[in-house]
Amino acid sequence: MRVGSLGSGSNGNGTIVQAGATTLLVDLGFTLKETERRLRRLSLDPSQIAAVFVTHEHADHVHGVAPFARKYDVPVYLSHGTLDACAFGLMPSVNIVSGHDACQVGAFRIEPVTVPHDAREPLQYVLSNEAFRVGILTDLGHITPHVAERYADCDALMLECNHDVGMLTRGPYPYTLKQRVGGLMGHLNNEQAAFLLSKVDRSRLRHLVISHISEQNNLPDIARRVVSGALGDWAGSLLIAEQEAGLGWIDLRSEVGADARTGSAAEDQASQAAGLI
Ligand SMILES: [Zn+2]
Ligand SMILES: [Zn+2]
């Protein structure tokens, strides 16, 4: 299994997870042209995307969903509330998911997880096959016991570190927006992300990806320092999914400390043949 990011942040999100012949996209907040360009960067063709799972209706997560689904005939999975809140128009295939039931697409089992965020019916996702478990967790205002329970035992975790509380307080956002972002239904700050890491079983965790960083209210170095404080002597790879550059492939077969950006098609074919991904 491998994971990559088309980009992460308030200007657009898109996470790619691939196992065997199945490639899934979680959220698509970029224009069609930009999506195609970012997929090419990961050596992917749009026709390889088996489905798009949507977390919630905010534009940075859904902007490109409908045009992409129509052009490439890709099924979309989302909650009832998210569908109601989106003006998608005609779609080739819409599948409703809920926080109560897991579903299967190709090689993946997908567990939707209900999160506290100021959207109609927001979900985040944990994706797994028989070998690996990947958690994607952004756009939530606080860590609930339910979230802490569902995100245990991940091999890779893409975790929101949206803002530094001090930078948000002193920063340029209007007061109401500061209240929203920092509120219980807003976004995770660095300390809240660190709190989750201190709560969950991390014995399998090998790759942590700091995600959805605010360009105005956070700095990668601050986020990295705060979450590192919760990780103790953890020896996995700590990476950042950037707004423009996204994140190159993280190969879950790689040894800890190996270059996470070097997965190649040839390696994958060899591994697929060996049943490793
Ligand atoms: Zn977002
Ligand atoms: Zn959001």
mmCIF file of N, CA and C in Angstrom, residues 103-219:
data_model
loop_
_atom_site.group_PDB
_atom_site.id
_atom_site.type_symbol
_atom_site.label_atom_id
_atom_site.label_comp_id
_atom_site.label_asym_id
_atom_site.label_seq_id
_atom_site.Cartn_x
_atom_site.Cartn_y
_atom_site.Cartn_z
ATOM 1 N N CYS A 103 -17.319 0.214 4.296
ATOM 2 C CA CYS A 103 -17.637 -0.302 2.961
ATOM 3 C C CYS A 103 -16.351 -0.794 2.311
ATOM 4 N N GLN A 104 -16.517 -1.477 1.189
ATOM 5 C CA GLN A 104 -15.373 -2.073 0.502
ATOM 6 C C GLN A 104 -15.329 -1.541 -0.927
ATOM 7 N N VAL A 105 -14.175 -1.079 -1.366
ATOM 8 C CA VAL A 105 -13.981 -0.739 -2.772
ATOM 9 C C VAL A 105 -12.673 -1.378 -3.207
ATOM 10 N N GLY A 106 -12.755 -2.337 -4.106
ATOM 11 C CA GLY A 106 -11.560 -3.041 -4.557
ATOM 12 C C GLY A 106 -10.819 -3.633 -3.370
ATOM 13 N N ALA A 107 -9.529 -3.282 -3.275
ATOM 14 C CA ALA A 107 -8.688 -3.860 -2.226
ATOM 15 C C ALA A 107 -8.914 -3.214 -0.859
ATOM 16 N N PHE A 108 -9.707 -2.139 -0.826
ATOM 17 C CA PHE A 108 -9.803 -1.348 0.409
ATOM 18 C C PHE A 108 -11.079 -1.584 1.201
ATOM 19 N N ARG A 109 -10.900 -1.663 2.519
ATOM 20 C CA ARG A 109 -12.021 -1.485 3.441
ATOM 21 C C ARG A 109 -11.939 -0.034 3.901
ATOM 22 N N ILE A 110 -13.064 0.669 3.823
ATOM 23 C CA ILE A 110 -13.084 2.083 4.183
ATOM 24 C C ILE A 110 -14.011 2.274 5.372
ATOM 25 N N GLU A 111 -13.469 2.807 6.459
ATOM 26 C CA GLU A 111 -14.281 3.090 7.649
ATOM 27 C C GLU A 111 -14.485 4.602 7.757
ATOM 28 N N PRO A 112 -15.722 5.070 7.537
ATOM 29 C CA PRO A 112 -15.988 6.485 7.772
ATOM 30 C C PRO A 112 -16.059 6.752 9.278
ATOM 31 N N VAL A 113 -15.536 7.898 9.686
ATOM 32 C CA VAL A 113 -15.522 8.260 11.108
ATOM 33 C C VAL A 113 -16.175 9.635 11.272
ATOM 34 N N THR A 114 -17.176 9.700 12.130
ATOM 35 C CA THR A 114 -17.860 10.966 12.400
ATOM 36 C C THR A 114 -16.946 11.888 13.202
ATOM 37 N N VAL A 115 -16.862 13.148 12.756
ATOM 38 C CA VAL A 115 -15.989 14.116 13.441
ATOM 39 C C VAL A 115 -16.745 15.427 13.704
ATOM 40 N N PRO A 116 -16.317 16.171 14.738
ATOM 41 C CA PRO A 116 -16.938 17.465 15.021
ATOM 42 C C PRO A 116 -16.342 18.577 14.154
ATOM 43 N N HIS A 117 -17.119 19.066 13.193
ATOM 44 C CA HIS A 117 -16.649 20.122 12.285
ATOM 45 C C HIS A 117 -17.882 20.872 11.807
ATOM 46 N N ASP A 118 -17.722 22.146 11.466
ATOM 47 C CA ASP A 118 -18.900 22.944 11.117
ATOM 48 C C ASP A 118 -19.354 22.711 9.670
ATOM 49 N N ALA A 119 -19.737 21.482 9.402
ATOM 50 C CA ALA A 119 -20.286 21.078 8.107
ATOM 51 C C ALA A 119 -21.521 20.222 8.396
ATOM 52 N N ARG A 120 -22.272 19.857 7.343
ATOM 53 C CA ARG A 120 -23.570 19.207 7.538
ATOM 54 C C ARG A 120 -23.458 17.813 8.159
ATOM 55 N N GLU A 121 -22.621 16.973 7.587
ATOM 56 C CA GLU A 121 -22.438 15.612 8.133
ATOM 57 C C GLU A 121 -21.015 15.144 7.805
ATOM 58 N N PRO A 122 -20.038 15.774 8.427
ATOM 59 C CA PRO A 122 -18.643 15.497 8.055
ATOM 60 C C PRO A 122 -18.184 14.120 8.502
ATOM 61 N N LEU A 123 -17.375 13.494 7.647
ATOM 62 C CA LEU A 123 -16.761 12.202 7.952
ATOM 63 C C LEU A 123 -15.277 12.301 7.635
ATOM 64 N N GLN A 124 -14.481 11.547 8.364
ATOM 65 C CA GLN A 124 -13.098 11.319 7.956
ATOM 66 C C GLN A 124 -12.969 9.824 7.724
ATOM 67 N N TYR A 125 -11.831 9.386 7.225
ATOM 68 C CA TYR A 125 -11.762 7.988 6.784
ATOM 69 C C TYR A 125 -10.506 7.258 7.285
ATOM 70 N N VAL A 126 -10.705 5.996 7.613
ATOM 71 C CA VAL A 126 -9.595 5.069 7.856
ATOM 72 C C VAL A 126 -9.682 3.996 6.778
ATOM 73 N N LEU A 127 -8.598 3.813 6.034
ATOM 74 C CA LEU A 127 -8.598 2.870 4.914
ATOM 75 C C LEU A 127 -7.613 1.749 5.208
ATOM 76 N N SER A 128 -8.035 0.529 4.939
ATOM 77 C CA SER A 128 -7.149 -0.583 5.276
ATOM 78 C C SER A 128 -7.276 -1.718 4.267
ATOM 79 N N ASN A 129 -6.260 -2.556 4.220
ATOM 80 C CA ASN A 129 -6.379 -3.875 3.587
ATOM 81 C C ASN A 129 -5.901 -4.878 4.624
ATOM 82 N N GLU A 130 -5.600 -6.083 4.209
ATOM 83 C CA GLU A 130 -5.253 -7.084 5.221
ATOM 84 C C GLU A 130 -3.895 -6.797 5.881
ATOM 85 N N ALA A 131 -3.114 -5.924 5.243
ATOM 86 C CA ALA A 131 -1.760 -5.694 5.767
ATOM 87 C C ALA A 131 -1.592 -4.353 6.487
ATOM 88 N N PHE A 132 -2.253 -3.307 5.969
ATOM 89 C CA PHE A 132 -1.964 -1.953 6.459
ATOM 90 C C PHE A 132 -3.238 -1.167 6.753
ATOM 91 N N ARG A 133 -3.055 -0.163 7.594
ATOM 92 C CA ARG A 133 -4.173 0.700 7.991
ATOM 93 C C ARG A 133 -3.694 2.153 7.925
ATOM 94 N N VAL A 134 -4.424 2.962 7.152
ATOM 95 C CA VAL A 134 -4.050 4.366 6.962
ATOM 96 C C VAL A 134 -5.180 5.258 7.452
ATOM 97 N N GLY A 135 -4.855 6.210 8.312
ATOM 98 C CA GLY A 135 -5.860 7.147 8.815
ATOM 99 C C GLY A 135 -5.697 8.511 8.184
ATOM 100 N N ILE A 136 -6.812 9.081 7.759
ATOM 101 C CA ILE A 136 -6.820 10.460 7.254
ATOM 102 C C ILE A 136 -7.707 11.251 8.197
ATOM 103 N N LEU A 137 -7.154 12.279 8.824
ATOM 104 C CA LEU A 137 -7.906 13.001 9.848
ATOM 105 C C LEU A 137 -7.596 14.494 9.785
ATOM 106 N N THR A 138 -8.472 15.221 9.097
ATOM 107 C CA THR A 138 -8.348 16.684 9.038
ATOM 108 C C THR A 138 -9.723 17.286 9.276
ATOM 109 N N ASP A 139 -9.780 18.582 9.455
ATOM 110 C CA ASP A 139 -11.058 19.295 9.562
ATOM 111 C C ASP A 139 -11.925 18.772 10.709
ATOM 112 N N LEU A 140 -11.408 18.946 11.904
ATOM 113 C CA LEU A 140 -12.211 18.671 13.105
ATOM 114 C C LEU A 140 -11.769 19.643 14.201
ATOM 115 N N GLY A 141 -12.736 19.998 15.035
ATOM 116 C CA GLY A 141 -12.472 21.042 16.029
ATOM 117 C C GLY A 141 -11.854 20.535 17.305
ATOM 118 N N HIS A 142 -12.090 19.272 17.609
ATOM 119 C CA HIS A 142 -11.476 18.697 18.807
ATOM 120 C C HIS A 142 -11.448 17.180 18.688
ATOM 121 N N ILE A 143 -10.685 16.563 19.566
ATOM 122 C CA ILE A 143 -10.546 15.103 19.570
ATOM 123 C C ILE A 143 -11.616 14.512 20.479
ATOM 124 N N THR A 144 -12.524 13.763 19.905
ATOM 125 C CA THR A 144 -13.542 13.080 20.708
ATOM 126 C C THR A 144 -13.010 11.695 21.099
ATOM 127 N N PRO A 145 -13.594 11.077 22.125
ATOM 128 C CA PRO A 145 -13.195 9.694 22.463
ATOM 129 C C PRO A 145 -13.380 8.756 21.271
ATOM 130 N N HIS A 146 -14.448 8.976 20.491
ATOM 131 C CA HIS A 146 -14.706 8.161 19.299
ATOM 132 C C HIS A 146 -13.551 8.264 18.306
ATOM 133 N N VAL A 147 -13.079 9.469 18.050
ATOM 134 C CA VAL A 147 -11.963 9.669 17.123
ATOM 135 C C VAL A 147 -10.704 8.982 17.654
ATOM 136 N N ALA A 148 -10.426 9.161 18.936
ATOM 137 C CA ALA A 148 -9.219 8.553 19.518
ATOM 138 C C ALA A 148 -9.276 7.032 19.396
ATOM 139 N N GLU A 149 -10.473 6.482 19.531
ATOM 140 C CA GLU A 149 -10.615 5.024 19.426
ATOM 141 C C GLU A 149 -10.403 4.544 17.992
ATOM 142 N N ARG A 150 -10.974 5.259 17.029
ATOM 143 C CA ARG A 150 -10.940 4.784 15.649
ATOM 144 C C ARG A 150 -9.583 4.973 14.967
ATOM 145 N N TYR A 151 -8.787 5.911 15.454
ATOM 146 C CA TYR A 151 -7.507 6.174 14.795
ATOM 147 C C TYR A 151 -6.323 5.493 15.489
ATOM 148 N N ALA A 152 -6.624 4.525 16.342
ATOM 149 C CA ALA A 152 -5.549 3.731 16.939
ATOM 150 C C ALA A 152 -5.022 2.740 15.900
ATOM 151 N N ASP A 153 -3.804 2.282 16.100
ATOM 152 C CA ASP A 153 -3.235 1.179 15.316
ATOM 153 C C ASP A 153 -3.027 1.479 13.842
ATOM 154 N N CYS A 154 -2.872 2.733 13.464
ATOM 155 C CA CYS A 154 -2.614 3.042 12.051
ATOM 156 C C CYS A 154 -1.126 2.844 11.733
ATOM 157 N N ASP A 155 -0.844 2.398 10.505
ATOM 158 C CA ASP A 155 0.531 2.329 10.025
ATOM 159 C C ASP A 155 0.989 3.692 9.513
ATOM 160 N N ALA A 156 0.043 4.442 8.962
ATOM 161 C CA ALA A 156 0.326 5.802 8.509
ATOM 162 C C ALA A 156 -0.854 6.678 8.901
ATOM 163 N N LEU A 157 -0.564 7.894 9.304
ATOM 164 C CA LEU A 157 -1.617 8.810 9.737
ATOM 165 C C LEU A 157 -1.359 10.183 9.152
ATOM 166 N N MET A 158 -2.367 10.691 8.423
ATOM 167 C CA MET A 158 -2.310 12.066 7.922
ATOM 168 C C MET A 158 -3.148 12.896 8.871
ATOM 169 N N LEU A 159 -2.503 13.731 9.652
ATOM 170 C CA LEU A 159 -3.147 14.380 10.789
ATOM 171 C C LEU A 159 -3.113 15.896 10.664
ATOM 172 N N GLU A 160 -4.276 16.507 10.823
ATOM 173 C CA GLU A 160 -4.349 17.968 10.756
ATOM 174 C C GLU A 160 -3.593 18.623 11.901
ATOM 175 N N CYS A 161 -2.728 19.570 11.543
ATOM 176 C CA CYS A 161 -2.120 20.491 12.516
ATOM 177 C C CYS A 161 -2.402 21.862 11.929
ATOM 178 N N ASN A 162 -3.609 22.341 12.100
ATOM 179 C CA ASN A 162 -4.044 23.517 11.354
ATOM 180 C C ASN A 162 -3.368 24.794 11.815
ATOM 181 N N HIS A 163 -3.379 25.020 13.129
ATOM 182 C CA HIS A 163 -2.865 26.316 13.577
ATOM 183 C C HIS A 163 -2.134 26.222 14.902
ATOM 184 N N ASP A 164 -1.334 27.245 15.122
ATOM 185 C CA ASP A 164 -0.724 27.496 16.414
ATOM 186 C C ASP A 164 -1.645 28.505 17.113
ATOM 187 N N VAL A 165 -2.026 28.210 18.325
ATOM 188 C CA VAL A 165 -3.024 29.054 18.995
ATOM 189 C C VAL A 165 -2.550 30.505 19.104
ATOM 190 N N GLY A 166 -1.294 30.701 19.439
ATOM 191 C CA GLY A 166 -0.757 32.055 19.567
ATOM 192 C C GLY A 166 -0.785 32.801 18.242
ATOM 193 N N MET A 167 -0.387 32.116 17.157
ATOM 194 C CA MET A 167 -0.376 32.770 15.838
ATOM 195 C C MET A 167 -1.793 33.093 15.385
ATOM 196 N N LEU A 168 -2.738 32.197 15.670
ATOM 197 C CA LEU A 168 -4.127 32.471 15.289
ATOM 198 C C LEU A 168 -4.650 33.687 16.065
ATOM 199 N N THR A 169 -4.361 33.728 17.362
ATOM 200 C CA THR A 169 -4.854 34.818 18.211
ATOM 201 C C THR A 169 -4.290 36.161 17.758
ATOM 202 N N ARG A 170 -3.004 36.182 17.432
ATOM 203 C CA ARG A 170 -2.346 37.444 17.066
ATOM 204 C C ARG A 170 -2.470 37.756 15.576
ATOM 205 N N GLY A 171 -2.922 36.777 14.789
ATOM 206 C CA GLY A 171 -2.868 36.881 13.327
ATOM 207 C C GLY A 171 -3.920 37.779 12.707
ATOM 208 N N PRO A 172 -3.975 37.803 11.371
ATOM 209 C CA PRO A 172 -4.790 38.778 10.628
ATOM 210 C C PRO A 172 -6.266 38.408 10.476
ATOM 211 N N TYR A 173 -6.676 37.211 10.870
ATOM 212 C CA TYR A 173 -8.074 36.832 10.642
ATOM 213 C C TYR A 173 -9.012 37.734 11.437
ATOM 214 N N PRO A 174 -10.203 38.033 10.871
ATOM 215 C CA PRO A 174 -11.214 38.750 11.657
ATOM 216 C C PRO A 174 -11.635 37.910 12.867
ATOM 217 N N TYR A 175 -12.145 38.597 13.889
ATOM 218 C CA TYR A 175 -12.463 37.935 15.161
ATOM 219 C C TYR A 175 -13.369 36.727 14.974
ATOM 220 N N THR A 176 -14.423 36.873 14.166
ATOM 221 C CA THR A 176 -15.383 35.767 14.022
ATOM 222 C C THR A 176 -14.720 34.540 13.373
ATOM 223 N N LEU A 177 -13.815 34.782 12.441
ATOM 224 C CA LEU A 177 -13.127 33.669 11.792
ATOM 225 C C LEU A 177 -12.158 32.995 12.766
ATOM 226 N N LYS A 178 -11.508 33.792 13.603
ATOM 227 C CA LYS A 178 -10.639 33.212 14.637
ATOM 228 C C LYS A 178 -11.459 32.316 15.561
ATOM 229 N N GLN A 179 -12.646 32.781 15.934
ATOM 230 C CA GLN A 179 -13.517 32.000 16.808
ATOM 231 C C GLN A 179 -13.905 30.684 16.140
ATOM 232 N N ARG A 180 -14.211 30.769 14.841
ATOM 233 C CA ARG A 180 -14.636 29.585 14.095
ATOM 234 C C ARG A 180 -13.490 28.572 13.982
ATOM 235 N N VAL A 181 -12.356 29.041 13.531
ATOM 236 C CA VAL A 181 -11.213 28.137 13.306
ATOM 237 C C VAL A 181 -10.758 27.502 14.617
ATOM 238 N N GLY A 182 -10.713 28.308 15.678
ATOM 239 C CA GLY A 182 -10.213 27.820 16.963
ATOM 240 C C GLY A 182 -11.273 27.151 17.820
ATOM 241 N N GLY A 183 -12.531 27.133 17.355
ATOM 242 C CA GLY A 183 -13.634 26.614 18.156
ATOM 243 C C GLY A 183 -13.742 25.099 18.130
ATOM 244 N N LEU A 184 -14.694 24.591 18.893
ATOM 245 C CA LEU A 184 -14.872 23.141 19.035
ATOM 246 C C LEU A 184 -15.296 22.466 17.741
ATOM 247 N N MET A 185 -15.849 23.240 16.798
ATOM 248 C CA MET A 185 -16.272 22.681 15.515
ATOM 249 C C MET A 185 -15.390 23.199 14.367
ATOM 250 N N GLY A 186 -14.212 23.688 14.717
ATOM 251 C CA GLY A 186 -13.328 24.262 13.697
ATOM 252 C C GLY A 186 -12.229 23.297 13.280
ATOM 253 N N HIS A 187 -10.997 23.688 13.561
ATOM 254 C CA HIS A 187 -9.833 22.909 13.111
ATOM 255 C C HIS A 187 -8.907 22.579 14.276
ATOM 256 N N LEU A 188 -8.147 21.496 14.122
ATOM 257 C CA LEU A 188 -7.215 21.087 15.177
ATOM 258 C C LEU A 188 -6.008 22.014 15.228
ATOM 259 N N ASN A 189 -5.673 22.458 16.430
ATOM 260 C CA ASN A 189 -4.401 23.157 16.580
ATOM 261 C C ASN A 189 -3.292 22.128 16.859
ATOM 262 N N ASN A 190 -2.058 22.619 16.893
ATOM 263 C CA ASN A 190 -0.922 21.696 17.043
ATOM 264 C C ASN A 190 -1.014 20.882 18.327
ATOM 265 N N GLU A 191 -1.431 21.525 19.406
ATOM 266 C CA GLU A 191 -1.507 20.824 20.695
ATOM 267 C C GLU A 191 -2.581 19.745 20.673
ATOM 268 N N GLN A 192 -3.694 20.008 20.004
ATOM 269 C CA GLN A 192 -4.751 18.993 19.920
ATOM 270 C C GLN A 192 -4.277 17.785 19.116
ATOM 271 N N ALA A 193 -3.520 18.057 18.048
ATOM 272 C CA ALA A 193 -2.961 16.944 17.266
ATOM 273 C C ALA A 193 -2.006 16.135 18.132
ATOM 274 N N ALA A 194 -1.175 16.833 18.901
ATOM 275 C CA ALA A 194 -0.238 16.145 19.797
ATOM 276 C C ALA A 194 -0.999 15.338 20.847
ATOM 277 N N PHE A 195 -2.117 15.886 21.317
ATOM 278 C CA PHE A 195 -2.933 15.180 22.313
ATOM 279 C C PHE A 195 -3.424 13.847 21.744
ATOM 280 N N LEU A 196 -3.904 13.867 20.485
ATOM 281 C CA LEU A 196 -4.346 12.609 19.883
ATOM 282 C C LEU A 196 -3.205 11.595 19.863
ATOM 283 N N LEU A 197 -2.029 12.065 19.445
ATOM 284 C CA LEU A 197 -0.877 11.160 19.358
ATOM 285 C C LEU A 197 -0.517 10.582 20.720
ATOM 286 N N SER A 198 -0.740 11.366 21.770
ATOM 287 C CA SER A 198 -0.428 10.865 23.112
ATOM 288 C C SER A 198 -1.477 9.858 23.582
ATOM 289 N N LYS A 199 -2.678 9.890 22.968
ATOM 290 C CA LYS A 199 -3.767 9.024 23.403
ATOM 291 C C LYS A 199 -3.799 7.671 22.688
ATOM 292 N N VAL A 200 -3.429 7.657 21.388
ATOM 293 C CA VAL A 200 -3.644 6.443 20.600
ATOM 294 C C VAL A 200 -2.475 5.466 20.721
ATOM 295 N N ASP A 201 -2.761 4.208 20.444
ATOM 296 C CA ASP A 201 -1.721 3.191 20.380
ATOM 297 C C ASP A 201 -0.909 3.443 19.104
ATOM 298 N N ARG A 202 0.366 3.753 19.282
ATOM 299 C CA ARG A 202 1.208 4.078 18.121
ATOM 300 C C ARG A 202 2.192 2.961 17.794
ATOM 301 N N SER A 203 1.958 1.784 18.326
ATOM 302 C CA SER A 203 2.962 0.733 18.155
ATOM 303 C C SER A 203 3.162 0.357 16.688
ATOM 304 N N ARG A 204 2.124 0.552 15.851
ATOM 305 C CA ARG A 204 2.270 0.227 14.422
ATOM 306 C C ARG A 204 2.616 1.445 13.580
ATOM 307 N N LEU A 205 2.569 2.616 14.180
ATOM 308 C CA LEU A 205 2.701 3.839 13.376
ATOM 309 C C LEU A 205 4.132 4.030 12.876
ATOM 310 N N ARG A 206 4.258 4.121 11.548
ATOM 311 C CA ARG A 206 5.588 4.309 10.952
ATOM 312 C C ARG A 206 5.704 5.619 10.193
ATOM 313 N N HIS A 207 4.566 6.168 9.787
ATOM 314 C CA HIS A 207 4.600 7.409 9.006
ATOM 315 C C HIS A 207 3.537 8.368 9.535
ATOM 316 N N LEU A 208 3.980 9.522 9.972
ATOM 317 C CA LEU A 208 3.047 10.560 10.397
ATOM 318 C C LEU A 208 3.184 11.737 9.443
ATOM 319 N N VAL A 209 2.057 12.166 8.872
ATOM 320 C CA VAL A 209 2.084 13.272 7.917
ATOM 321 C C VAL A 209 1.292 14.442 8.486
ATOM 322 N N ILE A 210 1.982 15.516 8.801
ATOM 323 C CA ILE A 210 1.335 16.735 9.270
ATOM 324 C C ILE A 210 0.590 17.348 8.081
ATOM 325 N N SER A 211 -0.720 17.592 8.261
ATOM 326 C CA SER A 211 -1.565 17.979 7.133
ATOM 327 C C SER A 211 -2.399 19.222 7.449
ATOM 328 N N HIS A 212 -2.970 19.797 6.384
ATOM 329 C CA HIS A 212 -3.903 20.931 6.496
ATOM 330 C C HIS A 212 -3.328 22.066 7.355
ATOM 331 N N ILE A 213 -2.053 22.361 7.137
ATOM 332 C CA ILE A 213 -1.398 23.462 7.868
ATOM 333 C C ILE A 213 -1.910 24.800 7.331
ATOM 334 N N SER A 214 -2.257 25.707 8.233
ATOM 335 C CA SER A 214 -2.683 27.046 7.824
ATOM 336 C C SER A 214 -1.463 27.851 7.403
ATOM 337 N N GLU A 215 -1.573 28.512 6.238
ATOM 338 C CA GLU A 215 -0.443 29.317 5.774
ATOM 339 C C GLU A 215 -0.315 30.596 6.591
ATOM 340 N N GLN A 216 -1.436 31.040 7.166
ATOM 341 C CA GLN A 216 -1.443 32.300 7.925
ATOM 342 C C GLN A 216 -1.139 32.086 9.403
ATOM 343 N N ASN A 217 -1.585 30.946 9.933
ATOM 344 C CA ASN A 217 -1.634 30.799 11.391
ATOM 345 C C ASN A 217 -0.776 29.663 11.942
ATOM 346 N N ASN A 218 0.186 29.204 11.143
ATOM 347 C CA ASN A 218 1.033 28.124 11.626
ATOM 348 C C ASN A 218 2.340 28.118 10.831
ATOM 349 N N LEU A 219 3.318 27.432 11.339
ATOM 350 C CA LEU A 219 4.571 27.220 10.615
ATOM 351 C C LEU A 219 4.920 25.737 10.718
#
